[in-house]
GROMACS .gro file of C-alpha atoms in nm:
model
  372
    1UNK     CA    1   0.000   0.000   0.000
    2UNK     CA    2   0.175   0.311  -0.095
    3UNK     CA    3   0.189   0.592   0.191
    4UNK     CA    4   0.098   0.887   0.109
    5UNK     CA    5   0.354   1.077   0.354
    6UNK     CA    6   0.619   0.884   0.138
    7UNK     CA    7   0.493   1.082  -0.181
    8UNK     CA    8   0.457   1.477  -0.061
    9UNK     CA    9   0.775   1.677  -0.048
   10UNK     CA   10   0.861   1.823   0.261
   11UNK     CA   11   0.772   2.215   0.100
   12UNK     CA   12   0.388   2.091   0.046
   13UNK     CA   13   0.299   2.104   0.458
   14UNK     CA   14   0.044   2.363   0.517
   15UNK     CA   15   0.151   2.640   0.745
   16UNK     CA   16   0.004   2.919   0.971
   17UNK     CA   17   0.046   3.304   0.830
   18UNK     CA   18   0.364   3.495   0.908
   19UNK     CA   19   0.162   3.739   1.082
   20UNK     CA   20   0.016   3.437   1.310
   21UNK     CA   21   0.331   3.253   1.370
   22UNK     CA   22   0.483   3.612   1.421
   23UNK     CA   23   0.257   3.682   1.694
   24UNK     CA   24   0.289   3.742   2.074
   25UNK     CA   25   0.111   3.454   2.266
   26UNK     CA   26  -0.149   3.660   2.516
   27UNK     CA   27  -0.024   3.551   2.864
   28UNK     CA   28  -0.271   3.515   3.142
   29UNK     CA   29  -0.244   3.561   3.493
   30UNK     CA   30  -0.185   3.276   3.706
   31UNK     CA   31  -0.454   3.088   3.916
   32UNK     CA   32  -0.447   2.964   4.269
   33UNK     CA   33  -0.201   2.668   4.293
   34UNK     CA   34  -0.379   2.571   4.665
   35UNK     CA   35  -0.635   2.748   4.873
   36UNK     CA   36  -0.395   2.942   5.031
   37UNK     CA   37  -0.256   3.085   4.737
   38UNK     CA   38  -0.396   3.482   4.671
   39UNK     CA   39  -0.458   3.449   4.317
   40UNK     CA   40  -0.453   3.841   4.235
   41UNK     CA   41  -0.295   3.833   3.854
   42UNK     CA   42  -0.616   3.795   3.650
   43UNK     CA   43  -0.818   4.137   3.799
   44UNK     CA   44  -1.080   3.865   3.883
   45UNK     CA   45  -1.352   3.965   4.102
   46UNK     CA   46  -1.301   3.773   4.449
   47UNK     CA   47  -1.682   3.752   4.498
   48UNK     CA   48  -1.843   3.357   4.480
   49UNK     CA   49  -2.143   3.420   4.205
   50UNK     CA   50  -2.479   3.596   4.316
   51UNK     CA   51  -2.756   3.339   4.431
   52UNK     CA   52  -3.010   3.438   4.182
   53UNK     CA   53  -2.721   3.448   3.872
   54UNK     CA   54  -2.655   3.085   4.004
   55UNK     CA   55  -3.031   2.983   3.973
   56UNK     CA   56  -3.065   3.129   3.655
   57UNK     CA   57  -2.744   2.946   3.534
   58UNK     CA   58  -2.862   2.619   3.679
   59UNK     CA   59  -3.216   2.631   3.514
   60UNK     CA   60  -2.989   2.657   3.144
   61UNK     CA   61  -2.755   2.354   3.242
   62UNK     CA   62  -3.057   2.149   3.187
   63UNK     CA   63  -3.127   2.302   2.818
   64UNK     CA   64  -2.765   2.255   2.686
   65UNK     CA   65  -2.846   2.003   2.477
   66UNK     CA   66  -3.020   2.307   2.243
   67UNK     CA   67  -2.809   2.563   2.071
   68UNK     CA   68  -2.850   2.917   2.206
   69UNK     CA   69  -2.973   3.228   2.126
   70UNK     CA   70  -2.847   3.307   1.780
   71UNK     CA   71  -2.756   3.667   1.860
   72UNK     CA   72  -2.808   3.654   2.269
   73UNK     CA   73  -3.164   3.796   2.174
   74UNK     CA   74  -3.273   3.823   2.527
   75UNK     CA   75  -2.932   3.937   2.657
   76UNK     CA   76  -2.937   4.206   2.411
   77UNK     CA   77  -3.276   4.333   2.492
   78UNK     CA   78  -3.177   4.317   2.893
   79UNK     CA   79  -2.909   4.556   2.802
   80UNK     CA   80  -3.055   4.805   2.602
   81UNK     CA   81  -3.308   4.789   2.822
   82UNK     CA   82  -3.084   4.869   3.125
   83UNK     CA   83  -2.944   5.112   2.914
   84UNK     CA   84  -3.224   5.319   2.740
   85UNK     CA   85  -3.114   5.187   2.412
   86UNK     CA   86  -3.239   4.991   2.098
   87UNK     CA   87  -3.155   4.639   2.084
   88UNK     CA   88  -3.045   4.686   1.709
   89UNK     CA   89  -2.738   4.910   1.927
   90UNK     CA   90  -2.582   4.590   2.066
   91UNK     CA   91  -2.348   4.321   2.011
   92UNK     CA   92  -2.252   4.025   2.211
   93UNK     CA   93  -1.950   3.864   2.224
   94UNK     CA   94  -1.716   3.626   2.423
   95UNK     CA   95  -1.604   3.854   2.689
   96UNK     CA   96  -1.513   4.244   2.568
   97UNK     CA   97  -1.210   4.114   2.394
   98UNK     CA   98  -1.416   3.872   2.226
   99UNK     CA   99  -1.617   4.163   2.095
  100UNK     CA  100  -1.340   4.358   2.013
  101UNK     CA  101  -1.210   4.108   1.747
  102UNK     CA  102  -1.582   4.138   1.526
  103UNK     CA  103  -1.493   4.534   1.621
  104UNK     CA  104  -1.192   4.531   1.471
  105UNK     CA  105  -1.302   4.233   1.189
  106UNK     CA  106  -1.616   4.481   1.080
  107UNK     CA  107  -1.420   4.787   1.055
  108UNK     CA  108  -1.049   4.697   0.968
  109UNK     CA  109  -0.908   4.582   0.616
  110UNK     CA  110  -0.561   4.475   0.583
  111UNK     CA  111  -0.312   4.719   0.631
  112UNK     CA  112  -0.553   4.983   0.834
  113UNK     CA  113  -0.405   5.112   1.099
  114UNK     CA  114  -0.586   5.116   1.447
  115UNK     CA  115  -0.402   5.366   1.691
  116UNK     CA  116  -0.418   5.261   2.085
  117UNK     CA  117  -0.224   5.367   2.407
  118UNK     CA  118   0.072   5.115   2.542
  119UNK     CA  119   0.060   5.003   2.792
  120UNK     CA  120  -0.273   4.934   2.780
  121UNK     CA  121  -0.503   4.600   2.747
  122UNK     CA  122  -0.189   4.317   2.618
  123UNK     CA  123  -0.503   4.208   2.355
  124UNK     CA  124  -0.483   4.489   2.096
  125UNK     CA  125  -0.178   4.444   1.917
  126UNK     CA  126  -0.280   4.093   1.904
  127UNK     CA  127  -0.601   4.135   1.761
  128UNK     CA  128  -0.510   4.373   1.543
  129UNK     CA  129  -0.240   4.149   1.419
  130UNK     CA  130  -0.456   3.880   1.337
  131UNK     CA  131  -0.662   4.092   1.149
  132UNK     CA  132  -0.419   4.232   0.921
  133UNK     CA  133  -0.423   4.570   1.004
  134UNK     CA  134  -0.126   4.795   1.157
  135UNK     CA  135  -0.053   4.893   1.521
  136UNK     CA  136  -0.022   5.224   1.618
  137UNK     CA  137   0.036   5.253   1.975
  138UNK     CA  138   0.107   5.571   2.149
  139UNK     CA  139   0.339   5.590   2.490
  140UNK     CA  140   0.114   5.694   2.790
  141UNK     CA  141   0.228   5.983   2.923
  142UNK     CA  142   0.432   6.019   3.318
  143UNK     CA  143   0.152   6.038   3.504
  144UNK     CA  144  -0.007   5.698   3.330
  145UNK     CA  145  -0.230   5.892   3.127
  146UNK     CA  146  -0.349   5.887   2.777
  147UNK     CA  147  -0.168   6.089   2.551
  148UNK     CA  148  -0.477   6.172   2.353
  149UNK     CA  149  -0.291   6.486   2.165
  150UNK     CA  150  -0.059   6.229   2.038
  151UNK     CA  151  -0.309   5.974   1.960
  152UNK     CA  152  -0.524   6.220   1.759
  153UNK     CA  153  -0.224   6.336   1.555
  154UNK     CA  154  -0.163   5.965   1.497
  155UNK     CA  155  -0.448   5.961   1.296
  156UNK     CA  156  -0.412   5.931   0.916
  157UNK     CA  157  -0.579   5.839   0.612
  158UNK     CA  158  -0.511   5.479   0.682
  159UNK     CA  159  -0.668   5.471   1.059
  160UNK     CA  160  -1.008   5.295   1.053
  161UNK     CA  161  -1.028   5.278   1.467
  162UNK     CA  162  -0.913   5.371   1.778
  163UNK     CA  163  -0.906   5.221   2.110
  164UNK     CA  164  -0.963   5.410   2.451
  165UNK     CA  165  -0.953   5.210   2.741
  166UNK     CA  166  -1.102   5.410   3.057
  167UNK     CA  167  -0.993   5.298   3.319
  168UNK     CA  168  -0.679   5.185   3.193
  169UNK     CA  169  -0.588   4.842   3.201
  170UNK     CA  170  -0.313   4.781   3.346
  171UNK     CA  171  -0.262   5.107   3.519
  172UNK     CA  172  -0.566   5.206   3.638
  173UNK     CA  173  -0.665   5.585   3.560
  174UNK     CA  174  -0.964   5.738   3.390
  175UNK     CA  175  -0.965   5.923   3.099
  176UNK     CA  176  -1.178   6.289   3.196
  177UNK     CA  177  -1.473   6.414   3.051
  178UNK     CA  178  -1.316   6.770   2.922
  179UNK     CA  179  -1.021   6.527   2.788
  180UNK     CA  180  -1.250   6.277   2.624
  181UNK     CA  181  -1.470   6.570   2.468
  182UNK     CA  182  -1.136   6.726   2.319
  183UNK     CA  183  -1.021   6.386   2.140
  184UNK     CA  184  -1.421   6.335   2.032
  185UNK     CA  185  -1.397   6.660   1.884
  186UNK     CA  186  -1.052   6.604   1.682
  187UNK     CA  187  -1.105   6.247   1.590
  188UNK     CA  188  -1.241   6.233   1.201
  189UNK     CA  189  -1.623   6.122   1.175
  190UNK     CA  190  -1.495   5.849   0.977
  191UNK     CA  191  -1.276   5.700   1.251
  192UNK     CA  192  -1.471   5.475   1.483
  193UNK     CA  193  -1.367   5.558   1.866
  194UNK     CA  194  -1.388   5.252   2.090
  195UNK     CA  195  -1.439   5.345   2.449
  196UNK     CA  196  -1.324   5.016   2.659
  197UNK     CA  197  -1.501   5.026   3.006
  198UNK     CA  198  -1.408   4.701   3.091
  199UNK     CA  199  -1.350   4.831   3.464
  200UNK     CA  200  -1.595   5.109   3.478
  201UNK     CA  201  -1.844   4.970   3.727
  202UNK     CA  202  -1.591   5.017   3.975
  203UNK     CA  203  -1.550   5.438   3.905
  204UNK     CA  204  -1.608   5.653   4.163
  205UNK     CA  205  -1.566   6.019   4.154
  206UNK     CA  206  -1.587   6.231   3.882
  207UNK     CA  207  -1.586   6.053   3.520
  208UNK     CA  208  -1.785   6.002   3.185
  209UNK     CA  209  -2.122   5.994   3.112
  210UNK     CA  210  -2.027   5.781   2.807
  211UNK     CA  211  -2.376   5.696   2.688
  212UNK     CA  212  -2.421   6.112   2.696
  213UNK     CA  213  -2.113   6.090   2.448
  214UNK     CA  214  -2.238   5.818   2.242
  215UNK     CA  215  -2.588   5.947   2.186
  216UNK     CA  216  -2.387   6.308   2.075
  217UNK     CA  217  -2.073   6.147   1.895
  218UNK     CA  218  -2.200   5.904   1.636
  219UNK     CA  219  -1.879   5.736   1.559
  220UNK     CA  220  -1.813   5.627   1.916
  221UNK     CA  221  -1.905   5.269   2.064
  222UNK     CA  222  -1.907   5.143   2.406
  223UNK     CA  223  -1.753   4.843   2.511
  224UNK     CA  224  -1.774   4.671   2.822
  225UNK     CA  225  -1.837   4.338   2.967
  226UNK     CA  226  -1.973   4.095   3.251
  227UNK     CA  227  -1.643   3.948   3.364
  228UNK     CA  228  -1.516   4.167   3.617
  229UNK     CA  229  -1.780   4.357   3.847
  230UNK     CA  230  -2.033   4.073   3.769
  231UNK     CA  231  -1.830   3.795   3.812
  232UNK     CA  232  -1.903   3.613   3.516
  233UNK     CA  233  -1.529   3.582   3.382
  234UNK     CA  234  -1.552   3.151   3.329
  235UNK     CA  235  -1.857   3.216   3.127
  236UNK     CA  236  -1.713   3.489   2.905
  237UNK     CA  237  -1.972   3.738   2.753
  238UNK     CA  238  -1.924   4.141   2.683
  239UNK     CA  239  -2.067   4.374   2.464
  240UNK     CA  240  -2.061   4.685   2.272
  241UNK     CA  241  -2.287   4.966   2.222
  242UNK     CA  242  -2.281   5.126   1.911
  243UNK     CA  243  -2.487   5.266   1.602
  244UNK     CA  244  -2.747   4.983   1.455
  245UNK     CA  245  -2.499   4.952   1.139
  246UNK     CA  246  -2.199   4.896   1.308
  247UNK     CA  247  -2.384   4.717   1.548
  248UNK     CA  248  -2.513   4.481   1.248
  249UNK     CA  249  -2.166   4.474   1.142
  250UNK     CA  250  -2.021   4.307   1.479
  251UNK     CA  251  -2.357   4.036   1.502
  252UNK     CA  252  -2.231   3.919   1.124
  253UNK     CA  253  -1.854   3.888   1.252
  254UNK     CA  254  -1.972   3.682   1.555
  255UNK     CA  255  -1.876   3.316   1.549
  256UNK     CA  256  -2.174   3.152   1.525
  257UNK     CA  257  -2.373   3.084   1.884
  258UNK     CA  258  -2.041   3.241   1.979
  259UNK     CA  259  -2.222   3.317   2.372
  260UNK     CA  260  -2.375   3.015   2.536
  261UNK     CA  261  -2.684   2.968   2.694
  262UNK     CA  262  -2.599   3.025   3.081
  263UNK     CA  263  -2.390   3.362   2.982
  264UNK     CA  264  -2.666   3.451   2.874
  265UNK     CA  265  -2.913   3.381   3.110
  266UNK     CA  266  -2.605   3.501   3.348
  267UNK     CA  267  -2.628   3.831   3.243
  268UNK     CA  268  -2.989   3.919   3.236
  269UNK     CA  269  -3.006   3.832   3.581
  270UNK     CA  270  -2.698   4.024   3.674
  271UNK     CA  271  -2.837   4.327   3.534
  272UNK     CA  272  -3.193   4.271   3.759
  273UNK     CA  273  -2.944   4.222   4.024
  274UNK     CA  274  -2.819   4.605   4.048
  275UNK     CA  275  -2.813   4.670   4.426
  276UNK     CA  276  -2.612   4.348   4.512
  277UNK     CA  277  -2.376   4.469   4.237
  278UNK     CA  278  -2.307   4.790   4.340
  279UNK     CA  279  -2.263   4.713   4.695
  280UNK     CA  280  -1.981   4.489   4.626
  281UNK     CA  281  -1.783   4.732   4.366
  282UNK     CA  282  -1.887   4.991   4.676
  283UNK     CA  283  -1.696   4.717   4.897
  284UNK     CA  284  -1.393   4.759   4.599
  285UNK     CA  285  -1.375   5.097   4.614
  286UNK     CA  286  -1.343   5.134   5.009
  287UNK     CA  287  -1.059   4.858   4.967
  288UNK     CA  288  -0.882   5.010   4.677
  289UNK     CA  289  -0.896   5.359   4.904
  290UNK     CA  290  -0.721   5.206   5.195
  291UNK     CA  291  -0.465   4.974   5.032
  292UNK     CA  292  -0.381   5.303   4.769
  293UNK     CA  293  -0.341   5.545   5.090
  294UNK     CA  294  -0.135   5.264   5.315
  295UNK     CA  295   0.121   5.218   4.991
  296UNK     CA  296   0.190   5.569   4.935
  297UNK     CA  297   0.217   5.604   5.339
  298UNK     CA  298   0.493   5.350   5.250
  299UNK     CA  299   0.662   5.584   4.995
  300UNK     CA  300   0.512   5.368   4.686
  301UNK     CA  301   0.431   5.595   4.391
  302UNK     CA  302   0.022   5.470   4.333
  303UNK     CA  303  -0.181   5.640   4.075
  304UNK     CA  304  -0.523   5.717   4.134
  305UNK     CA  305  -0.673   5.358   4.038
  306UNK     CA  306  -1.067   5.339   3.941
  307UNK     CA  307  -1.064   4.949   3.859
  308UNK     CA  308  -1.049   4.687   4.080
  309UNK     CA  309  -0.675   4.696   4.065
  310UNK     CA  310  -0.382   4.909   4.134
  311UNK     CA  311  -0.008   4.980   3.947
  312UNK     CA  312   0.343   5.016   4.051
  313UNK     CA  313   0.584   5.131   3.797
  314UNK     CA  314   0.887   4.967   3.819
  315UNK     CA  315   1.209   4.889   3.620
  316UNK     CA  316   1.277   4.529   3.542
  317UNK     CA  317   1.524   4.430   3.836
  318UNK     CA  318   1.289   4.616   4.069
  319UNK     CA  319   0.975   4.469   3.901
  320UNK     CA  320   1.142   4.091   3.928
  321UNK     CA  321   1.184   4.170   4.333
  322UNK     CA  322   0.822   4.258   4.388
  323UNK     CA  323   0.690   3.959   4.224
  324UNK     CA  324   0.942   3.763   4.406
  325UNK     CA  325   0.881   3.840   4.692
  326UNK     CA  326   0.508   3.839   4.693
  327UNK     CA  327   0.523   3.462   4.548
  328UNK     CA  328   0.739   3.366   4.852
  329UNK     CA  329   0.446   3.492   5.078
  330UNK     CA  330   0.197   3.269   4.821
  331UNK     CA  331   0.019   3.575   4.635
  332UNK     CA  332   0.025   3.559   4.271
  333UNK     CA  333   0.011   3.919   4.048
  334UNK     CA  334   0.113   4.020   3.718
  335UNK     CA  335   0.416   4.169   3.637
  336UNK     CA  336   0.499   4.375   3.305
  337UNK     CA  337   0.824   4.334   3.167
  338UNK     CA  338   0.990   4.670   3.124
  339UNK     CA  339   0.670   4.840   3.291
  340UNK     CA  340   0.555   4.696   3.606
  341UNK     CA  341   0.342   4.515   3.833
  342UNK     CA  342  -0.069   4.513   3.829
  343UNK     CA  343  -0.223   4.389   4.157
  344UNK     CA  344  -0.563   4.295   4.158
  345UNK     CA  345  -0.768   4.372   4.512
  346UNK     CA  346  -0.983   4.139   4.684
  347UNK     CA  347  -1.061   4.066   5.040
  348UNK     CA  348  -0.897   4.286   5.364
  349UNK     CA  349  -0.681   4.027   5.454
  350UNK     CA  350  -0.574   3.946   5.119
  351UNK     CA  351  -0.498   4.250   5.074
  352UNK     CA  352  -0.315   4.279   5.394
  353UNK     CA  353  -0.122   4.020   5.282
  354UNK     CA  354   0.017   4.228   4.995
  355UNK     CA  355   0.047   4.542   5.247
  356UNK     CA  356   0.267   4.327   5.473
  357UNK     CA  357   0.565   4.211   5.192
  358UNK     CA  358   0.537   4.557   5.031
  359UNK     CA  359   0.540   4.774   5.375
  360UNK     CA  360   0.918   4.788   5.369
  361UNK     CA  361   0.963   4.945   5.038
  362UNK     CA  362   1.380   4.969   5.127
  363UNK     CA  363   1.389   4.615   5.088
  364UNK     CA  364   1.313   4.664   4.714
  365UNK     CA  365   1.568   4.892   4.614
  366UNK     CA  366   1.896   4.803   4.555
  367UNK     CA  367   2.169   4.951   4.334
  368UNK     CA  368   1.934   4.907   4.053
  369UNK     CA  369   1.559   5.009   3.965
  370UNK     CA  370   1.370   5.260   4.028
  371UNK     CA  371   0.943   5.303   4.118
  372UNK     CA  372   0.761   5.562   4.039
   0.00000   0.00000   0.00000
């Protein structure tokens, strides 16, 4: 019998893209090796799942054997609903990044360009990437700010969309209303603006009205999602807001029953379930207060965080001592080479924990690296 390996030359093997094989692998943070590990690398909310999202999640395990809502029909209509939207303004998606690939798949050709801060969410360039179309990222600025005067005159023919990510992921701040009407103002109508709000149920203070924005600016769209301040990160479902044709747009780029039948059901009942949800990012907020004002009392440089996470700046050798020495004490974060460390906050005395290695900030610096 001949073999058919025998009789193909070694040339003939099919092969991934260049741009795929080229690209960064997206690393994740690490989860709990043993229950009394502090598994704080993955911004993961620290809160077991509301009662009533686990009964509505339970009453779908017994209907998996059917496919699920083509579109999340009912998920949709929960959220414009919630919203004061139409449902023809949403698309749902595998978690916000999920939706951000039929984002970027509706609007982007190859070679477009899509400009974006750095360091921001580690997903964009890869996205992008995949799609063909050209990174343009943009240095924050010192303080961890956008630089939105550089991002707008990054802008060229070639841009199809940028990517705003309020609060910042991985360093926390907010971009301001009078900042975010400035950009809004300079950005081309033809440009679609993505606002990420991944983190934004955890904002407190002054910030954006961003549905007051979207109903003025036309070529803006909202993204956010249920994984963090709902909880609902294992069953991965986000969504954007946007106009009804680049809405439509995002629904055709979907993968096909793309969000499964307890996301969905998830969601609608996390969005009936307001009060319980705001009292735990309330219960955040407090936390992220205390643990920001006890690091700087320590001399750490802490910008003001509105996630559910905070930043240190730090060099590589110093960055490489922090996470070292928060592993030896069993708590897991997620360090940025060249950048810095992101530290997710949970519970008081997990967060203690942290407070405890990183009270002696002398210990850090040697002859080399510097925090900021």
């Amino acid at each position: 019998m001949l073999s058919m390996t025998s009789t193909l030359p070694a040339a003939a093997a099919p092969e991934v893209r260049a741009a795929v094989a080229e690209l960064p692998a997206y690393v994740a943070g690490k989860s709990a090796q043993s229950d009394l590990t502090a598994a704080l690398a993955s911004n993961e909310s620290h809160f077991v799942p509301l009662p009533s999202v686990i009964e509505a999640i339970s009453a779908e395990a017994g209907r998996i054997h059917r496919y699920p809502s083509m579109g999340a029909v009912e998920a949709r209509e929960a959220i414009a609903g919630h919203f004061g939207v139409s449902p023809d303004e949403i698309a749902a998606g595998p978690g916000s990044s999920g939706v951000l690939q039929q984002i970027i798949s509706a609007v982007c050709g190859h070679g477009d360009e899509v400009v974006y801060a750095w360091r921001s969410f580690e997903a964009y360039p890869i996205l992008v990437a995949v799609a063909g179309a050209v990174s343009v990222p943009v240095p924050l600025l010192a303080n961890e700010h956008h630089d939105l005067d550089a991002m707008a005159a990054a802008i060229t023919d070639r841009t199809r969309l940028v990517i705003l990510c309020s609060p910042n992921n991985p360093t926390g701040v907010s971009i301001s209303e009078a900042a975010l009407e400035e950009f809004l103002r300079s950005v081309p109508a033809r440009v679609l603006v993505v606002l990420d709000e991944a983190y934004i149920e955890f904002q407190r203070g002054p910030g954006v009205d961003s549905l007051d924005f979207y109903r003025r600016y036309p070529n803006l769209c909202i993204l956010r999602t249920f994984s963090k301040a709902y909880g609902l990160a294992g069953l991965r479902i986000g969504y954007a807001i946007a106009r009804p044709d680049i809405a439509e747009g995002l629904r055709r780029t979907a993968v096909p029953f793309g969000v499964n039948r307890m996301a969905q059901a998830a969601a609608v009942a996390s969005l009936a379930a307001g009060d319980e949800v705001l009292e735990r990012t309330e219960a955040v907020a407090r936390e992220r207060t205390r643990v920001i004002e006890a690091l700087r009392s320590y001399g750490w440089d802490v910008p003001d965080s509105q996630a559910n996470f905070y930043w240190l700046r730090a060099e590589d050798d110093l960055r490489v001592r922090i996470l070292e020495a928060l592993a030896d004490a069993d708590i897991l974060v997620r360090g940025y080479a060249v950048d810095g460390v992101r530290i997710t906050l949970a519970d008081e005395a997990t967060n203690n924990r942290v407070l405890a290695v990183l009270s002696d900030r002398g210990r850090f610096h040697g002859e080399a690296g510097t925090a900021r």
